[in-house]
Amino acid sequence: MKTEILKADTNSIEKASSLLQKGEVVALPTETVYGLAGDATNGSAIKKIFEAKGRPMDNPLIVHISSFSMLEGLVSEVNDDARKLMENFWPGPLTIIMPKGKNVCDEVCAGLSSVGVRMPANFVAREVIEKSGILFAAPSANTSGKPSPTTADDVYEDMKGKIPLILDGGECEKGVESTVVSVLDDVPVILRPGIITKEMMEKVLGKEVLISRAITEEVKNDEKVLSPGMKYKHYSPKAEVIIVKGDFEKFRKFVEEDKGEKVYALLFDEEKVSIPFLSYGHKNKPEEQAHFLFSRLRELDRLGAKKVYARCPDKTGVALAVYNRLVRSAGFKIIEL
Ligand code: TXA
Ligand code: MG
């Protein structure tokens, strides 16, 4: 199959819409990362998404909507917590897990009785929903296990020959995927951290929001998890990534002693070392780190990096989202100095 990349405009959005209506899969930008979209009511379209990504069939997808009325039939209940979160954070990078409605096919939910829904803020994503009338399910548009794509070229790298169309809407604004929060129980639980933080949601809900342990810790193969995605290898470039904790001077001495070939450091903007390095944002600006992390991991692959020593982000606020992605890309390999 030939994979076309078209700059997102009226014509290409029209084309993407008609492909979606025919049960095809197209890649498109959202404000978080690029998504691989297919009709959430069409089981055979959804199967194509799983195939193109090589995604395990037990890992459910997120459904994207552009107006509140589209919740009808998609979810069976919107409780108070869900309503407050939608009113405050939609459109935007927040996915809410709610009880599944009758119009969403089982393949999307991977057999669960719940469904994750989000209303993206990105213009192109919204236009496609509006023009096609299709609520699309979309995982990140990467090959399963690789860093999520934040440009159309990243998507092409993984999806070339597998899908007919990539809409190019430029670089994604946020750079990490949406926060995933479950409101199925009285106490909301964050299943994946993102730009919408625990503190932001607690303020709106007036109660505690829990953070799933699987966000910062490794999940054993046979362990039961609230979100199936948490047990899989994730965000991994070809290079071996190792997080090195400790102050910068210790970090610098440590990495400069490794004279190996194709060894890189992944630093904060204000730092320098004598081995090859890339930086992923200012030390005190987690939004910047979120914006750059995935694109830097992909760049390290293009450079042929074999080993990457990474500076460690914080674990609070937005930085938790960065930590969560980096520690997974490192396969939980951490050196404490
Ligand atoms: O920002 C995003 O959310 C992007 C863009 C394209 O919207 N999408 C995305 O989808 O990141 P994906 O499939 O890569 O990640 C969805 C995560 C997975 O970890 C999955 O296990 C979890 O959400 N998830 C989806 N539905 C769920 C459900 N019903 N219960 C628990 N976890 C769910
Ligand atoms: Mg993903």
mmCIF file with all atom_site columns, N, CA and C and ligand atoms in Angstrom, residues 28 30 32-36 53 55 58-62 64 93 95 97-98 108-109 112 114-116 118 120 138-142 148 176-180 184 191-192 226-230 234, ligand 1:
data_model
loop_
_atom_site.group_PDB
_atom_site.id
_atom_site.type_symbol
_atom_site.label_atom_id
_atom_site.label_alt_id
_atom_site.label_comp_id
_atom_site.label_asym_id
_atom_site.label_entity_id
_atom_site.label_seq_id
_atom_site.pdbx_PDB_ins_code
_atom_site.Cartn_x
_atom_site.Cartn_y
_atom_site.Cartn_z
_atom_site.occupancy
_atom_site.B_iso_or_equiv
_atom_site.pdbx_formal_charge
_atom_site.auth_seq_id
_atom_site.auth_comp_id
_atom_site.auth_asym_id
_atom_site.auth_atom_id
_atom_site.pdbx_PDB_model_num
ATOM   1   N N   . LEU A 1 28  ? -3.447  11.068 11.984 1.00 0.00 ? 28  LEU A N   1
ATOM   2   C CA  . LEU A 1 28  ? -3.717  12.508 12.044 1.00 0.00 ? 28  LEU A CA  1
ATOM   3   C C   . LEU A 1 28  ? -3.154  13.109 13.327 1.00 0.00 ? 28  LEU A C   1
ATOM   4   N N   . THR A 1 30  ? -3.009  15.246 16.824 1.00 0.00 ? 30  THR A N   1
ATOM   5   C CA  . THR A 1 30  ? -3.818  15.777 17.931 1.00 0.00 ? 30  THR A CA  1
ATOM   6   C C   . THR A 1 30  ? -2.866  16.693 18.705 1.00 0.00 ? 30  THR A C   1
ATOM   7   N N   . THR A 1 32  ? -1.696  16.160 21.537 1.00 0.00 ? 32  THR A N   1
ATOM   8   C CA  . THR A 1 32  ? -0.766  15.374 22.358 1.00 0.00 ? 32  THR A CA  1
ATOM   9   C C   . THR A 1 32  ? 0.296   14.720 21.478 1.00 0.00 ? 32  THR A C   1
ATOM   10  N N   . VAL A 1 33  ? -0.144  13.699 20.710 1.00 0.00 ? 33  VAL A N   1
ATOM   11  C CA  . VAL A 1 33  ? 0.740   12.988 19.784 1.00 0.00 ? 33  VAL A CA  1
ATOM   12  C C   . VAL A 1 33  ? -0.097  12.662 18.552 1.00 0.00 ? 33  VAL A C   1
ATOM   13  N N   . TYR A 1 34  ? 0.522   12.130 17.486 1.00 0.00 ? 34  TYR A N   1
ATOM   14  C CA  . TYR A 1 34  ? -0.263  11.708 16.314 1.00 0.00 ? 34  TYR A CA  1
ATOM   15  C C   . TYR A 1 34  ? -1.045  10.439 16.661 1.00 0.00 ? 34  TYR A C   1
ATOM   16  N N   . GLY A 1 35  ? -2.258  10.340 16.122 1.00 0.00 ? 35  GLY A N   1
ATOM   17  C CA  . GLY A 1 35  ? -3.099  9.179  16.379 1.00 0.00 ? 35  GLY A CA  1
ATOM   18  C C   . GLY A 1 35  ? -3.352  8.393  15.106 1.00 0.00 ? 35  GLY A C   1
ATOM   19  N N   . LEU A 1 36  ? -3.673  7.103  15.285 1.00 0.00 ? 36  LEU A N   1
ATOM   20  C CA  . LEU A 1 36  ? -4.008  6.224  14.169 1.00 0.00 ? 36  LEU A CA  1
ATOM   21  C C   . LEU A 1 36  ? -5.509  5.980  14.277 1.00 0.00 ? 36  LEU A C   1
ATOM   22  N N   . LYS A 1 53  ? -0.237  -1.393 14.014 1.00 0.00 ? 53  LYS A N   1
ATOM   23  C CA  . LYS A 1 53  ? 0.634   -1.087 15.163 1.00 0.00 ? 53  LYS A CA  1
ATOM   24  C C   . LYS A 1 53  ? 1.359   -2.318 15.704 1.00 0.00 ? 53  LYS A C   1
ATOM   25  N N   . ARG A 1 55  ? -0.236  -4.183 17.815 1.00 0.00 ? 55  ARG A N   1
ATOM   26  C CA  . ARG A 1 55  ? -0.641  -3.965 19.207 1.00 0.00 ? 55  ARG A CA  1
ATOM   27  C C   . ARG A 1 55  ? -1.349  -5.197 19.761 1.00 0.00 ? 55  ARG A C   1
ATOM   28  N N   . ASP A 1 58  ? -5.492  -7.143 23.653 1.00 0.00 ? 58  ASP A N   1
ATOM   29  C CA  . ASP A 1 58  ? -6.150  -6.894 24.948 1.00 0.00 ? 58  ASP A CA  1
ATOM   30  C C   . ASP A 1 58  ? -5.898  -5.465 25.454 1.00 0.00 ? 58  ASP A C   1
ATOM   31  N N   . ASN A 1 59  ? -5.337  -4.603 24.603 1.00 0.00 ? 59  ASN A N   1
ATOM   32  C CA  . ASN A 1 59  ? -5.047  -3.229 25.021 1.00 0.00 ? 59  ASN A CA  1
ATOM   33  C C   . ASN A 1 59  ? -6.041  -2.264 24.356 1.00 0.00 ? 59  ASN A C   1
ATOM   34  N N   . PRO A 1 60  ? -7.005  -1.731 25.139 1.00 0.00 ? 60  PRO A N   1
ATOM   35  C CA  . PRO A 1 60  ? -8.112  -0.949 24.556 1.00 0.00 ? 60  PRO A CA  1
ATOM   36  C C   . PRO A 1 60  ? -7.683  0.402  23.991 1.00 0.00 ? 60  PRO A C   1
ATOM   37  N N   . LEU A 1 61  ? -8.547  0.956  23.109 1.00 0.00 ? 61  LEU A N   1
ATOM   38  C CA  . LEU A 1 61  ? -8.269  2.232  22.444 1.00 0.00 ? 61  LEU A CA  1
ATOM   39  C C   . LEU A 1 61  ? -9.132  3.352  23.035 1.00 0.00 ? 61  LEU A C   1
ATOM   40  N N   . ILE A 1 62  ? -8.716  4.590  22.764 1.00 0.00 ? 62  ILE A N   1
ATOM   41  C CA  . ILE A 1 62  ? -9.448  5.772  23.219 1.00 0.00 ? 62  ILE A CA  1
ATOM   42  C C   . ILE A 1 62  ? -10.341 6.277  22.081 1.00 0.00 ? 62  ILE A C   1
ATOM   43  N N   . HIS A 1 64  ? -12.438 9.366  20.302 1.00 0.00 ? 64  HIS A N   1
ATOM   44  C CA  . HIS A 1 64  ? -12.323 10.824 20.230 1.00 0.00 ? 64  HIS A CA  1
ATOM   45  C C   . HIS A 1 64  ? -13.625 11.449 19.737 1.00 0.00 ? 64  HIS A C   1
ATOM   46  N N   . PRO A 1 93  ? -6.155  17.541 26.697 1.00 0.00 ? 93  PRO A N   1
ATOM   47  C CA  . PRO A 1 93  ? -5.448  16.256 26.804 1.00 0.00 ? 93  PRO A CA  1
ATOM   48  C C   . PRO A 1 93  ? -5.853  15.409 28.019 1.00 0.00 ? 93  PRO A C   1
ATOM   49  N N   . THR A 1 95  ? -8.235  11.954 29.010 1.00 0.00 ? 95  THR A N   1
ATOM   50  C CA  . THR A 1 95  ? -9.092  10.821 28.660 1.00 0.00 ? 95  THR A CA  1
ATOM   51  C C   . THR A 1 95  ? -9.788  10.337 29.915 1.00 0.00 ? 95  THR A C   1
ATOM   52  N N   . ILE A 1 97  ? -12.182 7.445  31.662 1.00 0.00 ? 97  ILE A N   1
ATOM   53  C CA  . ILE A 1 97  ? -12.693 6.074  31.528 1.00 0.00 ? 97  ILE A CA  1
ATOM   54  C C   . ILE A 1 97  ? -14.067 5.998  32.194 1.00 0.00 ? 97  ILE A C   1
ATOM   55  N N   . MET A 1 98  ? -15.064 5.640  31.385 1.00 0.00 ? 98  MET A N   1
ATOM   56  C CA  . MET A 1 98  ? -16.458 5.574  31.852 1.00 0.00 ? 98  MET A CA  1
ATOM   57  C C   . MET A 1 98  ? -17.078 4.241  31.431 1.00 0.00 ? 98  MET A C   1
ATOM   58  N N   . VAL A 1 108 ? -12.729 -2.091 20.311 1.00 0.00 ? 108 VAL A N   1
ATOM   59  C CA  . VAL A 1 108 ? -12.181 -0.845 20.862 1.00 0.00 ? 108 VAL A CA  1
ATOM   60  C C   . VAL A 1 108 ? -11.859 -1.021 22.340 1.00 0.00 ? 108 VAL A C   1
ATOM   61  N N   . CYS A 1 109 ? -12.787 -1.666 23.068 1.00 0.00 ? 109 CYS A N   1
ATOM   62  C CA  . CYS A 1 109 ? -12.649 -1.780 24.532 1.00 0.00 ? 109 CYS A CA  1
ATOM   63  C C   . CYS A 1 109 ? -11.886 -3.026 24.937 1.00 0.00 ? 109 CYS A C   1
ATOM   64  N N   . LEU A 1 112 ? -13.347 -5.056 27.694 1.00 0.00 ? 112 LEU A N   1
ATOM   65  C CA  . LEU A 1 112 ? -13.689 -4.444 28.989 1.00 0.00 ? 112 LEU A CA  1
ATOM   66  C C   . LEU A 1 112 ? -15.107 -3.858 28.924 1.00 0.00 ? 112 LEU A C   1
ATOM   67  N N   . SER A 1 114 ? -15.729 -0.926 30.078 1.00 0.00 ? 114 SER A N   1
ATOM   68  C CA  . SER A 1 114 ? -15.538 0.530  30.127 1.00 0.00 ? 114 SER A CA  1
ATOM   69  C C   . SER A 1 114 ? -14.941 1.020  28.817 1.00 0.00 ? 114 SER A C   1
ATOM   70  N N   . VAL A 1 115 ? -15.020 2.346  28.624 1.00 0.00 ? 115 VAL A N   1
ATOM   71  C CA  . VAL A 1 115 ? -14.411 2.931  27.419 1.00 0.00 ? 115 VAL A CA  1
ATOM   72  C C   . VAL A 1 115 ? -13.725 4.254  27.784 1.00 0.00 ? 115 VAL A C   1
ATOM   73  N N   . GLY A 1 116 ? -12.590 4.515  27.176 1.00 0.00 ? 116 GLY A N   1
ATOM   74  C CA  . GLY A 1 116 ? -11.880 5.782  27.391 1.00 0.00 ? 116 GLY A CA  1
ATOM   75  C C   . GLY A 1 116 ? -12.302 6.777  26.321 1.00 0.00 ? 116 GLY A C   1
ATOM   76  N N   . ARG A 1 118 ? -12.035 10.977 24.890 1.00 0.00 ? 118 ARG A N   1
ATOM   77  C CA  . ARG A 1 118 ? -11.481 12.309 25.030 1.00 0.00 ? 118 ARG A CA  1
ATOM   78  C C   . ARG A 1 118 ? -11.924 13.218 23.897 1.00 0.00 ? 118 ARG A C   1
ATOM   79  N N   . PRO A 1 120 ? -10.420 16.030 21.758 1.00 0.00 ? 120 PRO A N   1
ATOM   80  C CA  . PRO A 1 120 ? -9.156  16.712 21.481 1.00 0.00 ? 120 PRO A CA  1
ATOM   81  C C   . PRO A 1 120 ? -9.370  18.201 21.199 1.00 0.00 ? 120 PRO A C   1
ATOM   82  N N   . ALA A 1 138 ? -8.501  6.052  18.438 1.00 0.00 ? 138 ALA A N   1
ATOM   83  C CA  . ALA A 1 138 ? -7.135  6.272  17.985 1.00 0.00 ? 138 ALA A CA  1
ATOM   84  C C   . ALA A 1 138 ? -6.117  6.058  19.089 1.00 0.00 ? 138 ALA A C   1
ATOM   85  N N   . PRO A 1 139 ? -5.257  5.067  18.884 1.00 0.00 ? 139 PRO A N   1
ATOM   86  C CA  . PRO A 1 139 ? -4.072  4.967  19.733 1.00 0.00 ? 139 PRO A CA  1
ATOM   87  C C   . PRO A 1 139 ? -3.006  5.882  19.147 1.00 0.00 ? 139 PRO A C   1
ATOM   88  N N   . SER A 1 140 ? -1.899  6.049  19.829 1.00 0.00 ? 140 SER A N   1
ATOM   89  C CA  . SER A 1 140 ? -0.770  6.775  19.255 1.00 0.00 ? 140 SER A CA  1
ATOM   90  C C   . SER A 1 140 ? -0.328  6.037  17.983 1.00 0.00 ? 140 SER A C   1
ATOM   91  N N   . ALA A 1 141 ? 0.122   6.801  16.968 1.00 0.00 ? 141 ALA A N   1
ATOM   92  C CA  . ALA A 1 141 ? 0.351   6.226  15.643 1.00 0.00 ? 141 ALA A CA  1
ATOM   93  C C   . ALA A 1 141 ? 1.748   5.623  15.471 1.00 0.00 ? 141 ALA A C   1
ATOM   94  N N   . ASN A 1 142 ? 2.293   5.028  16.514 1.00 0.00 ? 142 ASN A N   1
ATOM   95  C CA  . ASN A 1 142 ? 3.606   4.386  16.453 1.00 0.00 ? 142 ASN A CA  1
ATOM   96  C C   . ASN A 1 142 ? 3.442   2.879  16.369 1.00 0.00 ? 142 ASN A C   1
ATOM   97  N N   . SER A 1 148 ? 6.083   7.431  21.012 1.00 0.00 ? 148 SER A N   1
ATOM   98  C CA  . SER A 1 148 ? 4.937   7.974  20.280 1.00 0.00 ? 148 SER A CA  1
ATOM   99  C C   . SER A 1 148 ? 5.404   9.034  19.293 1.00 0.00 ? 148 SER A C   1
ATOM   100 N N   . VAL A 1 176 ? 3.370   14.609 24.801 1.00 0.00 ? 176 VAL A N   1
ATOM   101 C CA  . VAL A 1 176 ? 3.081   13.322 25.467 1.00 0.00 ? 176 VAL A CA  1
ATOM   102 C C   . VAL A 1 176 ? 1.572   13.075 25.396 1.00 0.00 ? 176 VAL A C   1
ATOM   103 N N   . GLU A 1 177 ? 1.187   11.803 25.506 1.00 0.00 ? 177 GLU A N   1
ATOM   104 C CA  . GLU A 1 177 ? -0.217  11.432 25.379 1.00 0.00 ? 177 GLU A CA  1
ATOM   105 C C   . GLU A 1 177 ? -1.046  11.984 26.541 1.00 0.00 ? 177 GLU A C   1
ATOM   106 N N   . SER A 1 178 ? -2.374  11.950 26.322 1.00 0.00 ? 178 SER A N   1
ATOM   107 C CA  . SER A 1 178 ? -3.312  12.487 27.315 1.00 0.00 ? 178 SER A CA  1
ATOM   108 C C   . SER A 1 178 ? -3.191  11.790 28.674 1.00 0.00 ? 178 SER A C   1
ATOM   109 N N   . THR A 1 179 ? -3.557  12.517 29.714 1.00 0.00 ? 179 THR A N   1
ATOM   110 C CA  . THR A 1 179 ? -3.756  11.925 31.036 1.00 0.00 ? 179 THR A CA  1
ATOM   111 C C   . THR A 1 179 ? -4.938  10.964 30.917 1.00 0.00 ? 179 THR A C   1
ATOM   112 N N   . VAL A 1 180 ? -4.804  9.759  31.482 1.00 0.00 ? 180 VAL A N   1
ATOM   113 C CA  . VAL A 1 180 ? -5.950  8.834  31.508 1.00 0.00 ? 180 VAL A CA  1
ATOM   114 C C   . VAL A 1 180 ? -6.420  8.716  32.955 1.00 0.00 ? 180 VAL A C   1
ATOM   115 N N   . LEU A 1 184 ? -14.619 5.293  37.350 1.00 0.00 ? 184 LEU A N   1
ATOM   116 C CA  . LEU A 1 184 ? -15.557 4.180  37.527 1.00 0.00 ? 184 LEU A CA  1
ATOM   117 C C   . LEU A 1 184 ? -15.904 3.986  39.004 1.00 0.00 ? 184 LEU A C   1
ATOM   118 N N   . LEU A 1 191 ? -4.525  6.600  35.549 1.00 0.00 ? 191 LEU A N   1
ATOM   119 C CA  . LEU A 1 191 ? -3.909  5.389  35.010 1.00 0.00 ? 191 LEU A CA  1
ATOM   120 C C   . LEU A 1 191 ? -2.691  5.716  34.154 1.00 0.00 ? 191 LEU A C   1
ATOM   121 N N   . ARG A 1 192 ? -2.664  6.960  33.641 1.00 0.00 ? 192 ARG A N   1
ATOM   122 C CA  . ARG A 1 192 ? -1.484  7.416  32.888 1.00 0.00 ? 192 ARG A CA  1
ATOM   123 C C   . ARG A 1 192 ? -1.364  8.916  33.122 1.00 0.00 ? 192 ARG A C   1
ATOM   124 N N   . LEU A 1 226 ? -5.147  -1.999 36.185 1.00 0.00 ? 226 LEU A N   1
ATOM   125 C CA  . LEU A 1 226 ? -6.388  -1.302 35.817 1.00 0.00 ? 226 LEU A CA  1
ATOM   126 C C   . LEU A 1 226 ? -6.376  -0.935 34.349 1.00 0.00 ? 226 LEU A C   1
ATOM   127 N N   . SER A 1 227 ? -5.198  -0.623 33.809 1.00 0.00 ? 227 SER A N   1
ATOM   128 C CA  . SER A 1 227 ? -5.095  -0.257 32.409 1.00 0.00 ? 227 SER A CA  1
ATOM   129 C C   . SER A 1 227 ? -4.132  -1.215 31.728 1.00 0.00 ? 227 SER A C   1
ATOM   130 N N   . PRO A 1 228 ? -4.623  -2.011 30.789 1.00 0.00 ? 228 PRO A N   1
ATOM   131 C CA  . PRO A 1 228 ? -3.779  -3.035 30.157 1.00 0.00 ? 228 PRO A CA  1
ATOM   132 C C   . PRO A 1 228 ? -2.482  -2.480 29.585 1.00 0.00 ? 228 PRO A C   1
ATOM   133 N N   . GLY A 1 229 ? -2.514  -1.231 29.103 1.00 0.00 ? 229 GLY A N   1
ATOM   134 C CA  . GLY A 1 229 ? -1.322  -0.637 28.504 1.00 0.00 ? 229 GLY A CA  1
ATOM   135 C C   . GLY A 1 229 ? -0.130  -0.594 29.457 1.00 0.00 ? 229 GLY A C   1
ATOM   136 N N   . MET A 1 230 ? -0.402  -0.622 30.761 1.00 0.00 ? 230 MET A N   1
ATOM   137 C CA  . MET A 1 230 ? 0.681   -0.450 31.729 1.00 0.00 ? 230 MET A CA  1
ATOM   138 C C   . MET A 1 230 ? 1.627   -1.631 31.809 1.00 0.00 ? 230 MET A C   1
ATOM   139 N N   . HIS A 1 234 ? 7.265   -0.103 26.505 1.00 0.00 ? 234 HIS A N   1
ATOM   140 C CA  . HIS A 1 234 ? 6.738   1.119  25.944 1.00 0.00 ? 234 HIS A CA  1
ATOM   141 C C   . HIS A 1 234 ? 7.832   2.108  25.576 1.00 0.00 ? 234 HIS A C   1
HETATM 142 O O1  . TXA B 2 .   ? -3.186  11.511 23.766 1.00 0.00 ? 1   TXA B O1  1
HETATM 143 C C1  . TXA B 2 .   ? -3.656  10.404 23.568 1.00 0.00 ? 1   TXA B C1  1
HETATM 144 O O2  . TXA B 2 .   ? -4.373  9.819  24.405 1.00 0.00 ? 1   TXA B O2  1
HETATM 145 C C2  . TXA B 2 .   ? -3.372  9.723  22.215 1.00 0.00 ? 1   TXA B C2  1
HETATM 146 C C3  . TXA B 2 .   ? -4.004  10.562 21.116 1.00 0.00 ? 1   TXA B C3  1
HETATM 147 C C4  . TXA B 2 .   ? -3.903  9.921  19.761 1.00 0.00 ? 1   TXA B C4  1
HETATM 148 O O3  . TXA B 2 .   ? -5.323  10.877 21.460 1.00 0.00 ? 1   TXA B O3  1
HETATM 149 N N1  . TXA B 2 .   ? -3.825  8.369  22.227 1.00 0.00 ? 1   TXA B N1  1
HETATM 150 C C5  . TXA B 2 .   ? -3.193  7.408  22.957 1.00 0.00 ? 1   TXA B C5  1
HETATM 151 O O4  . TXA B 2 .   ? -3.764  6.141  22.852 1.00 0.00 ? 1   TXA B O4  1
HETATM 152 O O5  . TXA B 2 .   ? -2.240  7.610  23.655 1.00 0.00 ? 1   TXA B O5  1
HETATM 153 P P1  . TXA B 2 .   ? -2.974  4.810  23.266 1.00 0.00 ? 1   TXA B P1  1
HETATM 154 O O6  . TXA B 2 .   ? -3.838  3.715  22.729 1.00 0.00 ? 1   TXA B O6  1
HETATM 155 O O7  . TXA B 2 .   ? -1.585  4.859  22.797 1.00 0.00 ? 1   TXA B O7  1
HETATM 156 O O8  . TXA B 2 .   ? -3.068  4.786  24.813 1.00 0.00 ? 1   TXA B O8  1
HETATM 157 C C6  . TXA B 2 .   ? -4.294  4.531  25.455 1.00 0.00 ? 1   TXA B C6  1
HETATM 158 C C7  . TXA B 2 .   ? -4.059  4.083  26.870 1.00 0.00 ? 1   TXA B C7  1
HETATM 159 C C8  . TXA B 2 .   ? -3.554  2.662  26.933 1.00 0.00 ? 1   TXA B C8  1
HETATM 160 O O9  . TXA B 2 .   ? -2.578  2.572  27.943 1.00 0.00 ? 1   TXA B O9  1
HETATM 161 C C9  . TXA B 2 .   ? -4.798  1.875  27.311 1.00 0.00 ? 1   TXA B C9  1
HETATM 162 O O10 . TXA B 2 .   ? -4.482  0.693  28.024 1.00 0.00 ? 1   TXA B O10 1
HETATM 163 C C10 . TXA B 2 .   ? -5.580  2.861  28.151 1.00 0.00 ? 1   TXA B C10 1
HETATM 164 O O11 . TXA B 2 .   ? -5.318  4.117  27.561 1.00 0.00 ? 1   TXA B O11 1
HETATM 165 N N2  . TXA B 2 .   ? -7.029  2.611  28.085 1.00 0.00 ? 1   TXA B N2  1
HETATM 166 C C11 . TXA B 2 .   ? -7.856  2.788  27.029 1.00 0.00 ? 1   TXA B C11 1
HETATM 167 N N3  . TXA B 2 .   ? -9.110  2.407  27.324 1.00 0.00 ? 1   TXA B N3  1
HETATM 168 C C12 . TXA B 2 .   ? -9.097  1.976  28.595 1.00 0.00 ? 1   TXA B C12 1
HETATM 169 C C13 . TXA B 2 .   ? -10.081 1.429  29.486 1.00 0.00 ? 1   TXA B C13 1
HETATM 170 N N4  . TXA B 2 .   ? -11.328 1.251  29.107 1.00 0.00 ? 1   TXA B N4  1
HETATM 171 N N5  . TXA B 2 .   ? -9.685  1.094  30.741 1.00 0.00 ? 1   TXA B N5  1
HETATM 172 C C14 . TXA B 2 .   ? -8.398  1.292  31.127 1.00 0.00 ? 1   TXA B C14 1
HETATM 173 N N6  . TXA B 2 .   ? -7.421  1.782  30.345 1.00 0.00 ? 1   TXA B N6  1
HETATM 174 C C15 . TXA B 2 .   ? -7.759  2.121  29.097 1.00 0.00 ? 1   TXA B C15 1
#
